[in-house]
Short mmCIF file of C-alpha atoms and ligand atoms in Angstrom, two decimals:
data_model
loop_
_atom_site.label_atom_id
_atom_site.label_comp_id
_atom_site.label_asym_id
_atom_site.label_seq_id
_atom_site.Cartn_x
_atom_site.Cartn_y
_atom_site.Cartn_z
CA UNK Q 1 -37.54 2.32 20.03
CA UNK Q 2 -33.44 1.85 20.37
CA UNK Q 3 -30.47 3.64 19.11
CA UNK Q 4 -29.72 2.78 15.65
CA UNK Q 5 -26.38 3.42 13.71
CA UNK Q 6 -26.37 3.16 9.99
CA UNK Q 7 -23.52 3.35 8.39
CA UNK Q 8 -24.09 4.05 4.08
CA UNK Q 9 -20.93 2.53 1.74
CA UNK Q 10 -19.55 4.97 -1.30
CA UNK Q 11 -22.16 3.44 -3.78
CA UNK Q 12 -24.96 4.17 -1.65
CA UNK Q 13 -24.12 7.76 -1.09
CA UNK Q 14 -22.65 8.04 -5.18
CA UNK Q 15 -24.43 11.10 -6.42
CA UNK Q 16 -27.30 13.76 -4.86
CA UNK Q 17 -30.26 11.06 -5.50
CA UNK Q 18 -28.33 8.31 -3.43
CA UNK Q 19 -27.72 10.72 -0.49
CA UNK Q 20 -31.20 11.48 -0.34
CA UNK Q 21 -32.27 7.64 -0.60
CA UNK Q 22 -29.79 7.38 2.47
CA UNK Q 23 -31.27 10.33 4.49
CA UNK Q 24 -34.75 8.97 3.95
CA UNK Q 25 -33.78 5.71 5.32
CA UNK Q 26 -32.24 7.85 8.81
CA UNK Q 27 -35.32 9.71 8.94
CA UNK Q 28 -37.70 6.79 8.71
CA UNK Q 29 -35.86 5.33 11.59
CA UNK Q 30 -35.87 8.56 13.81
CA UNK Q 31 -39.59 9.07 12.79
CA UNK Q 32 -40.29 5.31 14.71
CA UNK Q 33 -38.83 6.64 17.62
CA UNK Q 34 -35.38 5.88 17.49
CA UNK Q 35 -32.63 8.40 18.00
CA UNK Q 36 -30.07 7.98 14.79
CA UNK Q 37 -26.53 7.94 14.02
CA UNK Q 38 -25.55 8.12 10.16
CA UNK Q 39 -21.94 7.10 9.03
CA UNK Q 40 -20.96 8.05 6.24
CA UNK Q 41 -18.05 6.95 3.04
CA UNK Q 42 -16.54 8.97 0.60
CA UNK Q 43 -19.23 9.21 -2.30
CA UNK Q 44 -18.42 6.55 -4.69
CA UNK Q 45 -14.93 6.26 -6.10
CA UNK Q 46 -13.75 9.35 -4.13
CA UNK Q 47 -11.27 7.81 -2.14
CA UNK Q 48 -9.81 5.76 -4.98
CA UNK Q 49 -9.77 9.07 -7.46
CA UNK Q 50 -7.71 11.02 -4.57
CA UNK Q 51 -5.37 8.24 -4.23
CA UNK Q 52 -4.65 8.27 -8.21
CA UNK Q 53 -4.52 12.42 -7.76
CA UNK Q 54 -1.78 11.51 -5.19
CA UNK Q 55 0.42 9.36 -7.37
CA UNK Q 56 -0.07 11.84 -9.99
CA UNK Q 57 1.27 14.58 -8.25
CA UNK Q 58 3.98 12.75 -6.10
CA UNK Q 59 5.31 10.38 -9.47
CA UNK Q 60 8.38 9.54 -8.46
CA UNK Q 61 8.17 9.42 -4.84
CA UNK Q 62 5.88 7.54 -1.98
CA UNK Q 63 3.21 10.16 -1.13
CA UNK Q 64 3.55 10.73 2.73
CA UNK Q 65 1.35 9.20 4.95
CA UNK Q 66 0.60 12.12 6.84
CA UNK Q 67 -0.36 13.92 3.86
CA UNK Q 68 -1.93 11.32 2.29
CA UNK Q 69 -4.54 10.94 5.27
CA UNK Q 70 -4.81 14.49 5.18
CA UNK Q 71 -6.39 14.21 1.64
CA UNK Q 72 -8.09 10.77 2.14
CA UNK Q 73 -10.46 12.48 4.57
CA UNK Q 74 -11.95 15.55 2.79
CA UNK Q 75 -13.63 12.32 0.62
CA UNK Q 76 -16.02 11.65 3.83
CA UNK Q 77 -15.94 15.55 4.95
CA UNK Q 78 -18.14 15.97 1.65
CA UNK Q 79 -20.60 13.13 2.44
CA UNK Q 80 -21.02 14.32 6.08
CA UNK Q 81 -21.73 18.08 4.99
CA UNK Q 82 -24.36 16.52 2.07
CA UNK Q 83 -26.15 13.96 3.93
CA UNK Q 84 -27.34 16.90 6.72
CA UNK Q 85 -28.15 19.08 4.20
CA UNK Q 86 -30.25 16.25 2.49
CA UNK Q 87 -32.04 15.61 6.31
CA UNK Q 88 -32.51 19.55 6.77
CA UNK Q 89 -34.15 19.70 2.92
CA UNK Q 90 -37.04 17.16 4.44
CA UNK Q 91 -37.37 20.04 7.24
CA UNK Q 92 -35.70 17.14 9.78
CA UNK Q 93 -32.89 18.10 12.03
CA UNK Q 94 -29.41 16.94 11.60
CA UNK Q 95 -25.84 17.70 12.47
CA UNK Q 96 -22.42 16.32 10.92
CA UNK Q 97 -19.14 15.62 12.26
CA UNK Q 98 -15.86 15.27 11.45
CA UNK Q 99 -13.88 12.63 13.29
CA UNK Q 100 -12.40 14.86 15.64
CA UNK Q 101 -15.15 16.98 15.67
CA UNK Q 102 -16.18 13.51 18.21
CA UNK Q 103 -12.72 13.27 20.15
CA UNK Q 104 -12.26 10.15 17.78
CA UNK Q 105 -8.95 9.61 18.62
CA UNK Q 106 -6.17 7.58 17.09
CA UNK Q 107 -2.74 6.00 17.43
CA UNK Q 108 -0.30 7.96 14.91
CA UNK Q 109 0.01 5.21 12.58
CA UNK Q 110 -1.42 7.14 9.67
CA UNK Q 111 -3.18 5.10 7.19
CA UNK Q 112 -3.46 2.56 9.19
CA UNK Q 113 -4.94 4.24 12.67
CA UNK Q 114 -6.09 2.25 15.80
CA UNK Q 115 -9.06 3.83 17.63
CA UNK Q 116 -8.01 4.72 20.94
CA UNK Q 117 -11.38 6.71 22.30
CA UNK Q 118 -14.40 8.43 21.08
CA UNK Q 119 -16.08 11.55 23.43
CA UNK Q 120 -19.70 10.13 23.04
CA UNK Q 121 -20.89 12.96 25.03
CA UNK Q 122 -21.31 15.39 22.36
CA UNK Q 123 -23.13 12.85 20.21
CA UNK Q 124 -25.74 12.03 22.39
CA UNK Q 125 -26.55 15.77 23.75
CA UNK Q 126 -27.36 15.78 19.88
CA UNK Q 127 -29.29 12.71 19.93
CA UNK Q 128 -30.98 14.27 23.10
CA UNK Q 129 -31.68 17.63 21.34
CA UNK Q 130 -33.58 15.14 18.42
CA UNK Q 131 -30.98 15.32 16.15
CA UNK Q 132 -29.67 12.79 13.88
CA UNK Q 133 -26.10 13.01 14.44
CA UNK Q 134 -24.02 12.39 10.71
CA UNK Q 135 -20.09 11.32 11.19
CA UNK Q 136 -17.45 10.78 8.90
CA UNK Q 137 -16.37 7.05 8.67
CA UNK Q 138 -12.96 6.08 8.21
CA UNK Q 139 -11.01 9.03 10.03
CA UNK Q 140 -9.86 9.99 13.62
CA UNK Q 141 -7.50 12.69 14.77
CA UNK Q 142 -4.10 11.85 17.12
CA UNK Q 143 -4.01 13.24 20.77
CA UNK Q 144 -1.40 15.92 18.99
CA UNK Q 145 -4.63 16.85 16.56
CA UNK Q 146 -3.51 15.42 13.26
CA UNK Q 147 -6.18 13.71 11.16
CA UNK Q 148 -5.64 10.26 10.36
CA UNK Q 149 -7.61 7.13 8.27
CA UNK Q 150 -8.40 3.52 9.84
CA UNK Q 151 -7.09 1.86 7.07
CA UNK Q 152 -9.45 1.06 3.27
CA UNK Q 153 -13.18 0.14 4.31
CA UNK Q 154 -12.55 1.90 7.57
CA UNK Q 155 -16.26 3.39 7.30
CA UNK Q 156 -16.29 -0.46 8.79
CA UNK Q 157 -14.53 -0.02 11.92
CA UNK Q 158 -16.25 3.55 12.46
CA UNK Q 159 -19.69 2.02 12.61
CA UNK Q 160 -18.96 -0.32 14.93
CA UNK Q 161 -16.78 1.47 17.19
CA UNK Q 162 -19.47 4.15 17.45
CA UNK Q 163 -22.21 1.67 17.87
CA UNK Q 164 -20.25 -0.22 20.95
CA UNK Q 165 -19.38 3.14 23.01
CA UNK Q 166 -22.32 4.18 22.31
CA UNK Q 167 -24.47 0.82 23.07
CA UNK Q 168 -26.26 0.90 19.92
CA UNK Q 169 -28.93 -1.73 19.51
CA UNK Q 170 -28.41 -2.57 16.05
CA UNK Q 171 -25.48 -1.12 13.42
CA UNK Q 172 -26.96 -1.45 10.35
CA UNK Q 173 -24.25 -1.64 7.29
CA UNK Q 174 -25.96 -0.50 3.94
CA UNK Q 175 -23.97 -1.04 0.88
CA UNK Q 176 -24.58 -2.22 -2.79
CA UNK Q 177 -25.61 -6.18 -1.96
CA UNK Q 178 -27.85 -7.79 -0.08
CA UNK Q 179 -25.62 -9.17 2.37
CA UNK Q 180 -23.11 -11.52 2.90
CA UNK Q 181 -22.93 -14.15 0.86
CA UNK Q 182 -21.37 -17.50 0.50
CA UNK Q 183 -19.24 -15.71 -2.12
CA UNK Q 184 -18.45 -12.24 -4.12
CA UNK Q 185 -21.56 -12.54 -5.97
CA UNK Q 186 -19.72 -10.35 -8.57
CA UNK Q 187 -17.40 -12.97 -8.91
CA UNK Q 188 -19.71 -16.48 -8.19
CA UNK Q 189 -23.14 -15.49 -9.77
CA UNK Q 190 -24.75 -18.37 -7.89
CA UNK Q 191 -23.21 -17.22 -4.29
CA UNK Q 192 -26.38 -17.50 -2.10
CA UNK Q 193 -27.41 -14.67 0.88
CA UNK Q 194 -26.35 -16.14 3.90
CA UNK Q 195 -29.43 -14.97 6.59
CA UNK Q 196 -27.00 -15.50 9.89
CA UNK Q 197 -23.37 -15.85 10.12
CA UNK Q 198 -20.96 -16.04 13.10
CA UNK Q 199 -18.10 -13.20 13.88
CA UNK Q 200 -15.40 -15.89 13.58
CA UNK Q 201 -16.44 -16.78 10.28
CA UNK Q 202 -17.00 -13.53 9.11
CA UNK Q 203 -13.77 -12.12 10.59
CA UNK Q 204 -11.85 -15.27 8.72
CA UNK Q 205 -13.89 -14.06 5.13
CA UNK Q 206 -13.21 -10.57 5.94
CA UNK Q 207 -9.53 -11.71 6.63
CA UNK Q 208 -9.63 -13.65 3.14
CA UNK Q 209 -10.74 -11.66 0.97
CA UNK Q 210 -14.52 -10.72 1.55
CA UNK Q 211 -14.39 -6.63 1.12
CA UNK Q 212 -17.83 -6.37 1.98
CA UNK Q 213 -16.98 -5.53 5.83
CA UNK Q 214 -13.13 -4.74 6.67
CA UNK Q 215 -11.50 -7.43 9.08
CA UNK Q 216 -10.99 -4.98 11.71
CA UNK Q 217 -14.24 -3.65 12.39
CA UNK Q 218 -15.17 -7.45 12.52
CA UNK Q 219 -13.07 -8.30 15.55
CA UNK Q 220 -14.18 -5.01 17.42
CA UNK Q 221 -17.94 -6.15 16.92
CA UNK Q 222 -16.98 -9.72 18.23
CA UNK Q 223 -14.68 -8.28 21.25
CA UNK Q 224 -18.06 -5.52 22.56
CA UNK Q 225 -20.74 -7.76 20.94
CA UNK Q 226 -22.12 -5.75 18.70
CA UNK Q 227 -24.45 -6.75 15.89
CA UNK Q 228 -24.59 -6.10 12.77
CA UNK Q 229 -27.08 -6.27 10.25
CA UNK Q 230 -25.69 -6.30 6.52
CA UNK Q 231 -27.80 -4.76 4.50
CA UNK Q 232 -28.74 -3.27 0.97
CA UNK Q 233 -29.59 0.45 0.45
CA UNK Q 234 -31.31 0.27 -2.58
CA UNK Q 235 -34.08 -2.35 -1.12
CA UNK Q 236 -35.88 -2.96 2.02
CA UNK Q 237 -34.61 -7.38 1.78
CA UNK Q 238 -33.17 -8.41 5.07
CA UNK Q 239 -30.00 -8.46 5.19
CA UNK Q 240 -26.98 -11.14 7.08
CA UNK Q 241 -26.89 -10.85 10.84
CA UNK Q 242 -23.22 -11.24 11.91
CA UNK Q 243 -23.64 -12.71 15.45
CA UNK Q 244 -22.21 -14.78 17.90
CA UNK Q 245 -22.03 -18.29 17.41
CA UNK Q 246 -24.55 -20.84 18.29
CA UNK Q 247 -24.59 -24.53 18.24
CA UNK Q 248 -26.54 -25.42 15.30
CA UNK Q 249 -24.32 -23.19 13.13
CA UNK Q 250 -21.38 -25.76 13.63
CA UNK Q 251 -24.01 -28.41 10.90
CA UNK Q 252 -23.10 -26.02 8.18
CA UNK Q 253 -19.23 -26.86 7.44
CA UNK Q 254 -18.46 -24.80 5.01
CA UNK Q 255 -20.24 -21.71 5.36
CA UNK Q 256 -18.84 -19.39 2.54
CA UNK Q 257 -15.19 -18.98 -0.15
CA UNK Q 258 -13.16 -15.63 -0.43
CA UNK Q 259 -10.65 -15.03 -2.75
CA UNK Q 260 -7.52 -12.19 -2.04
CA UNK Q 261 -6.82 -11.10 -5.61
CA UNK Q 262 -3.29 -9.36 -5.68
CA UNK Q 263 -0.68 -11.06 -3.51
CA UNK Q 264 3.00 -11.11 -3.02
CA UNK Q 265 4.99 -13.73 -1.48
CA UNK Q 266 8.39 -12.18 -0.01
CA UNK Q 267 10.76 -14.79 0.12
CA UNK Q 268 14.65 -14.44 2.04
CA UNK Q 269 16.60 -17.42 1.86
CA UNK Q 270 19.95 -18.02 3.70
CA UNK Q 271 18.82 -17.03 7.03
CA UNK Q 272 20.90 -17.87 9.72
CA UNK Q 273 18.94 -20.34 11.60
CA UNK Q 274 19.40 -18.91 15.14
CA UNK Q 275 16.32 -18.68 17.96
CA UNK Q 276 15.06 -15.39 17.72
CA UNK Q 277 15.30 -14.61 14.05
CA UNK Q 278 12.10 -14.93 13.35
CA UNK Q 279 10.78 -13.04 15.86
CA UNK Q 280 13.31 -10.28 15.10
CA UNK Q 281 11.62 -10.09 11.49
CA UNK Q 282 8.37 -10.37 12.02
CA UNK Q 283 8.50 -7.61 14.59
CA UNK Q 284 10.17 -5.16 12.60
CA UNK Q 285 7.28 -6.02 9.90
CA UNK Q 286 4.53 -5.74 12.39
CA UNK Q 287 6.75 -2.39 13.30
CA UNK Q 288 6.27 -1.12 9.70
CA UNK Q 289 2.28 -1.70 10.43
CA UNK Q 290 2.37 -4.68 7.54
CA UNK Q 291 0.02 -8.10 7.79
CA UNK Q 292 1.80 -10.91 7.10
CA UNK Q 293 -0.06 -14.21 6.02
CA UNK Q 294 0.76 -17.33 5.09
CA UNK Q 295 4.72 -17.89 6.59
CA UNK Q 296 6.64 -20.85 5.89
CA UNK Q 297 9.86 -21.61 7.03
CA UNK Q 298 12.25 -24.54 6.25
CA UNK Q 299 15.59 -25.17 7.59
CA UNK Q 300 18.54 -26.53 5.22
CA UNK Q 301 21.24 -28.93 5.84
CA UNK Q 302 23.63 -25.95 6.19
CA UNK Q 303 21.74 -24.41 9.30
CA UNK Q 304 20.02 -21.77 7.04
CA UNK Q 305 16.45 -21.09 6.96
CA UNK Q 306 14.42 -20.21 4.00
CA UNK Q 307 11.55 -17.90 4.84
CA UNK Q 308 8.37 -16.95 2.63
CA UNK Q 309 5.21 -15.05 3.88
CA UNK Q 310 2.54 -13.30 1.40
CA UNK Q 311 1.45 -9.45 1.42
CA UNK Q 312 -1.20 -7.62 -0.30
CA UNK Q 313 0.51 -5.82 -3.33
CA UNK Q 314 -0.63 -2.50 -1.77
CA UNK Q 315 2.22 -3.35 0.78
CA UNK Q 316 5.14 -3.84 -1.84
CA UNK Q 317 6.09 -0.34 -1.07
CA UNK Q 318 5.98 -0.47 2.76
CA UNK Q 319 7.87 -4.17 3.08
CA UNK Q 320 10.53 -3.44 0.63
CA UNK Q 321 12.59 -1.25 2.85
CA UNK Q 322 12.21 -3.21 5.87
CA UNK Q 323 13.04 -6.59 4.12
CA UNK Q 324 16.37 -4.76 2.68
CA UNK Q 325 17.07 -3.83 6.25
CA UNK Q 326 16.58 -7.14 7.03
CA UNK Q 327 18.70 -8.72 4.41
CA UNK Q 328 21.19 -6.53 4.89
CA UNK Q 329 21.33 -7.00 8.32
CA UNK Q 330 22.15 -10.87 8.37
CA UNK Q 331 24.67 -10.76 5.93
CA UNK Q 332 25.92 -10.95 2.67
CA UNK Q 333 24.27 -14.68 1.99
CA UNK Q 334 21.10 -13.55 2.92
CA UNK Q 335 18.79 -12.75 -0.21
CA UNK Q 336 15.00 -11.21 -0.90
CA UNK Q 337 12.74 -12.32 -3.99
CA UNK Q 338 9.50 -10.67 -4.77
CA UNK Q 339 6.84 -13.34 -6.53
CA UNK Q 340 3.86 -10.88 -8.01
CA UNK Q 341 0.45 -12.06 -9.32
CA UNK Q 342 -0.52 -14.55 -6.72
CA UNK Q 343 -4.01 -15.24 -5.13
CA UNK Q 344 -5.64 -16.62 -2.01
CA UNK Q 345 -8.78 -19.17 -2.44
CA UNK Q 346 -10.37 -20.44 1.02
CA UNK Q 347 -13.29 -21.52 2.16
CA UNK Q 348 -14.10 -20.43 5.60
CA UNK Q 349 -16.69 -22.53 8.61
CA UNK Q 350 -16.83 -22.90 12.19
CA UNK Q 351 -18.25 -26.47 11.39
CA UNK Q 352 -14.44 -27.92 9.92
CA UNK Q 353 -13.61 -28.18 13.64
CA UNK Q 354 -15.61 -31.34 13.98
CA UNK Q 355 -15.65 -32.44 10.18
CA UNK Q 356 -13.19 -33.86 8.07
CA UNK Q 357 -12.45 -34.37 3.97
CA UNK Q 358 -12.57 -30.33 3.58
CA UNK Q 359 -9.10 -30.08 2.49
CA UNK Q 360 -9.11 -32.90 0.61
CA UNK Q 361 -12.10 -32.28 -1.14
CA UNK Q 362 -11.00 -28.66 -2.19
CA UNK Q 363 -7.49 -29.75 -3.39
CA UNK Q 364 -9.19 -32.50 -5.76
CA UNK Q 365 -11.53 -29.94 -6.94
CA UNK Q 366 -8.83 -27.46 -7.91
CA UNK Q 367 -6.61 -30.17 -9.37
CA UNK Q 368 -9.64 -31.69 -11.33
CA UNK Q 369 -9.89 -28.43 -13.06
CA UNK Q 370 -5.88 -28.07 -13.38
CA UNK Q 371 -5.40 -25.27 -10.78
CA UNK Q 372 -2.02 -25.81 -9.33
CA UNK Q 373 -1.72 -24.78 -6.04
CA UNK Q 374 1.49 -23.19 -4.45
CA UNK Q 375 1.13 -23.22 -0.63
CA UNK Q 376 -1.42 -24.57 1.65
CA UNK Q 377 -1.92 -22.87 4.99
CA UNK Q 378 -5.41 -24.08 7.57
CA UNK Q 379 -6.90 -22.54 10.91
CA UNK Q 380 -9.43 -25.01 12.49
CA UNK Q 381 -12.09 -23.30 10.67
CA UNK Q 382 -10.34 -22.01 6.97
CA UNK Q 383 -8.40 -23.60 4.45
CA UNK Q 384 -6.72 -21.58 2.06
CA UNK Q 385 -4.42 -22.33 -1.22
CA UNK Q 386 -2.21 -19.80 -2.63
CA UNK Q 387 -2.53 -19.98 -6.74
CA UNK Q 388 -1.64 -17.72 -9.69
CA UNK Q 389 -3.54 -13.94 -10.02
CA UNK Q 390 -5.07 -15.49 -13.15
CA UNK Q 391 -6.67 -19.00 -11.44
CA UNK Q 392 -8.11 -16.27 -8.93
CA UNK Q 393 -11.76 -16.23 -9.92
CA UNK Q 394 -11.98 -19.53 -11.72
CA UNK Q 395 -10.74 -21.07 -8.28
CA UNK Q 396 -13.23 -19.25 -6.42
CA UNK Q 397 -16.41 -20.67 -9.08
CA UNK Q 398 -14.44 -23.99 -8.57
CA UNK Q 399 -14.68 -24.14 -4.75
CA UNK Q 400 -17.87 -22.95 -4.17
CA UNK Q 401 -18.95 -25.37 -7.22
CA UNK Q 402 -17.25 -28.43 -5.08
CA UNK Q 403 -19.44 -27.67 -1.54
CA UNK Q 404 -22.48 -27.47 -3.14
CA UNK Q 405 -22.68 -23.40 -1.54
CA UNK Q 406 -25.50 -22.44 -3.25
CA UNK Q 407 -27.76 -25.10 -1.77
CA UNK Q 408 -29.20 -23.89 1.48
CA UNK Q 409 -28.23 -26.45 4.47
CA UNK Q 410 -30.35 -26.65 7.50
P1 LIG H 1 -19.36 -0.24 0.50
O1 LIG H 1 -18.83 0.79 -0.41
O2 LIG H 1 -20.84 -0.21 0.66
O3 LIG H 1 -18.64 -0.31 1.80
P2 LIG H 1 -17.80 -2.39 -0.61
O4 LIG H 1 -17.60 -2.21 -2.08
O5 LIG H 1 -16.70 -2.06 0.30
O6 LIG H 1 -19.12 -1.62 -0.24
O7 LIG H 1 -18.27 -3.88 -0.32
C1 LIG H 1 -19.34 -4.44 -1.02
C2 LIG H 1 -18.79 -5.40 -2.05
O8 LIG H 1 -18.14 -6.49 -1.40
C3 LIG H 1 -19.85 -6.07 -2.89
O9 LIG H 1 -20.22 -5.27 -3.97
C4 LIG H 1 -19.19 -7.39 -3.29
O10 LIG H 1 -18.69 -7.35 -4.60
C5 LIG H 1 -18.02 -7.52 -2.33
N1 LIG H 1 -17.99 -8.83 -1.66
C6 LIG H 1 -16.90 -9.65 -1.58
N2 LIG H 1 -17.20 -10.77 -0.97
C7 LIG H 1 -18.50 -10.71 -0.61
C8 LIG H 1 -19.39 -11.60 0.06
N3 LIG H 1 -18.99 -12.79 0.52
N4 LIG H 1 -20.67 -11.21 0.24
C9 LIG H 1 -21.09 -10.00 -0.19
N5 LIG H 1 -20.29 -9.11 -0.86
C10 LIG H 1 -19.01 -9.46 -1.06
N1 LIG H 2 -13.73 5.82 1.77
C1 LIG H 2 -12.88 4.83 2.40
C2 LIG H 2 -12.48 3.77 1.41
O1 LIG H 2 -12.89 3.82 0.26
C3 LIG H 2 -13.49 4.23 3.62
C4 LIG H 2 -14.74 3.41 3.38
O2 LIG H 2 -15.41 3.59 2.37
O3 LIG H 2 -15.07 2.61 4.26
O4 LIG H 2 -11.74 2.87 1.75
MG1 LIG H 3 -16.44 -0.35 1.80
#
């Protein structure tokens, strides 16, 4: 007996059979004694399909944010509304909420939204009243009572958020694999299940590429210690338990790859090379909301700097106004390129911090099978390369080919 919060992905809630599957899984839990929380996604492709309605309608132009989040979260209003109607059609009791409906509250930063609070009170006099309490995942409303969206895969950070204020024994992610694995099994067909993995590895796959969970919801788990337990809706398997670390996790050195398909590296060259300048940029990216990766700088003979840093292509829009601020702002010298079609290979594991060859072992693996890489950046417990779009998933095969992934290590 506990308080469990499940949290179902858009496949596992696609159509009217799915949502049932998903309600049956809630009741089973309340009906062993535990009082249940259900967070929903969108149903399938919803939130994709609005975004493409969006661009349709707003061609020319950059949809507003405000507006855009305004759409984005009828996708989980839907879900929410079905999934109690599925619990009431079993004769169970349940009640659905939107995210202000629960006080969720945000920063403004629409489309990208911090969680600031939740009012847990009116969730558990529902849980008290032997309800299962439904929520929509991925939105939040400002103190001024505008709806907002945690960013894509926000269902994520919902989950866990409402499973640390509310203490929640277990959040239990349900989506269309079995778990994490050392891999996009889509992509490596040999990627293995990995049983336990630790938050700083999964926040670094997450980070790299890994869609399964979103990087955000990661780090909140880690920072309240909240577990979660990866799992599939379509099968009772166990899942991944994302944990903290323990010592004997540090024998596995590599513990999984990730691959970030569509990247863009910004580059401005002819920057003055003055202290601060850096700082001034980066802030007035982080301003804009954008994650940077990968920077580089090198200073010339002529005190100029040339500065690169990657972005997801979904940002293009976002960092091209602030990098022609930018630009224009140092001077006439100072110049932007845009290089499209890039990708991020990595392989991610706590145990690199007290083993060595990893890099050099994944360079001669990509070079063996003629991958050239572009820029190298390493944490103590990643190593990523930056290639073409194209070498993406080849790369990927290629690195979990060259650590032997597939083969369980005790
Ligand atoms: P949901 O809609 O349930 O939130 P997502 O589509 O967001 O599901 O995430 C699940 C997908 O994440 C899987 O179908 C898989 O292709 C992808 N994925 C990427 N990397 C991994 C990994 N290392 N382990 C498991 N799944 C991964
Ligand atoms: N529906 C949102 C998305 O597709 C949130 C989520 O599914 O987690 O990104
Ligand atoms: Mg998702």
């Amino acid at each position: 007996m506990g308080l469990i919060v499940q949290k179902f992905g858009g496949t596992s809630v696609a159509d009217a059979e799915r949502i049932h599957r998903a309600a049956n899984r809630a009741i089973a839990a309340a009906e062993k004694g535990n009082q249940v929380v259900v967070v929903v996604s969108a149903m399938g492709e919803t939130t994709d399909e609005l975004i493409r309605l969006a661009r349709e309608v707003c061609k020319d132009c950059v949809p507003p944010k405000r507006e855009m989040d305004q759409l984005l979260v009828t996708g989980e209003q839907v879900t929410i509304a079905l999934m109690a109607m599925a619990i009431h059609a079993q004769g169970k009791e349940a009640i659905s909420f939107t995210g202000g409906q629960i006080g969720l509250v945000t920063d403004n930063a629409f489309s990208k939204a911090r969680i600031q609070s939740i009012n847990k009170q009116r969730i558990f006099e529902q849980l008290e009243g032997g309800k299962i309490v439904i929520i929509a995942g991925f939105q939040g409303i400002t103190p001024e009572g505008d709806v907002t969206t945690l960013g894509r895969g926000g269902s994520n950070a919902t989950l866990v958020a409402i499973g640390a204020v509310l203490e929640a024994d277990v959040c239990e992610n349900y989506t269309d694999v079995d778990g994490i694995y050392t891999a996009d099994p889509r992509i490596v067909k040999k990627a293995r299940k990995i049983d336990r993995i630790s938050y700083d590895e999964m926040l670094e796959l997450s980070g790299l590429g890994a869609s399964v969970l979103q990087t955000r919801a990661v780090e909140f788990a880690k920072k309240y210690n909240v577990p979660i337990h990866v799992r599939n809706s379509q099968n009772d398997n166990p899942g991944t338990w994302i944990v903290a670390e323990t010592p004997n996790m540090e024998h596995i050195v590599v513990s999984g790859a990730a691959l970030k398909k569509d990247l863009i590296r910004v580059g401005i060259k002819n920057v003055p090379d003055h202290p601060g300048i850096a700082a001034t940029i980066f802030g007035d990216i982080a301003s804009a909301n954008i994650v940077v990766d990968d920077i580089i700088q090198n200073v010339m003979d002529d005190n100029t700097a040339n500065i690169s840093f990657t972005v997801e292509h979904g940002d293009l829009d976002d960092i091209k106004p602030v990098v022609d601020r930018i630009t224009k702002a140092l001077g006439p010298g100072t110049k932007a390129a845009y290089v499209s079609d890039l990708a991020k290979v990595s392989v991610v594991g706590v145990g690199m911090r007290t083993h060595t060859g990893v890099a050099q072992r994944m360079f001669k693996a990509l070079a063996d099978a003629k991958v050239n890489i572009q820029n190298i950046t390493t944490s103590e417990i990643k190593i990523s390369c930056i290639i073409s779009r194209e070498d993406g998933p080849k790369a990927l095969q290629i690195v979990h080919d060259a650590f032997e992934l597939e083969k369980a290590k005790t």
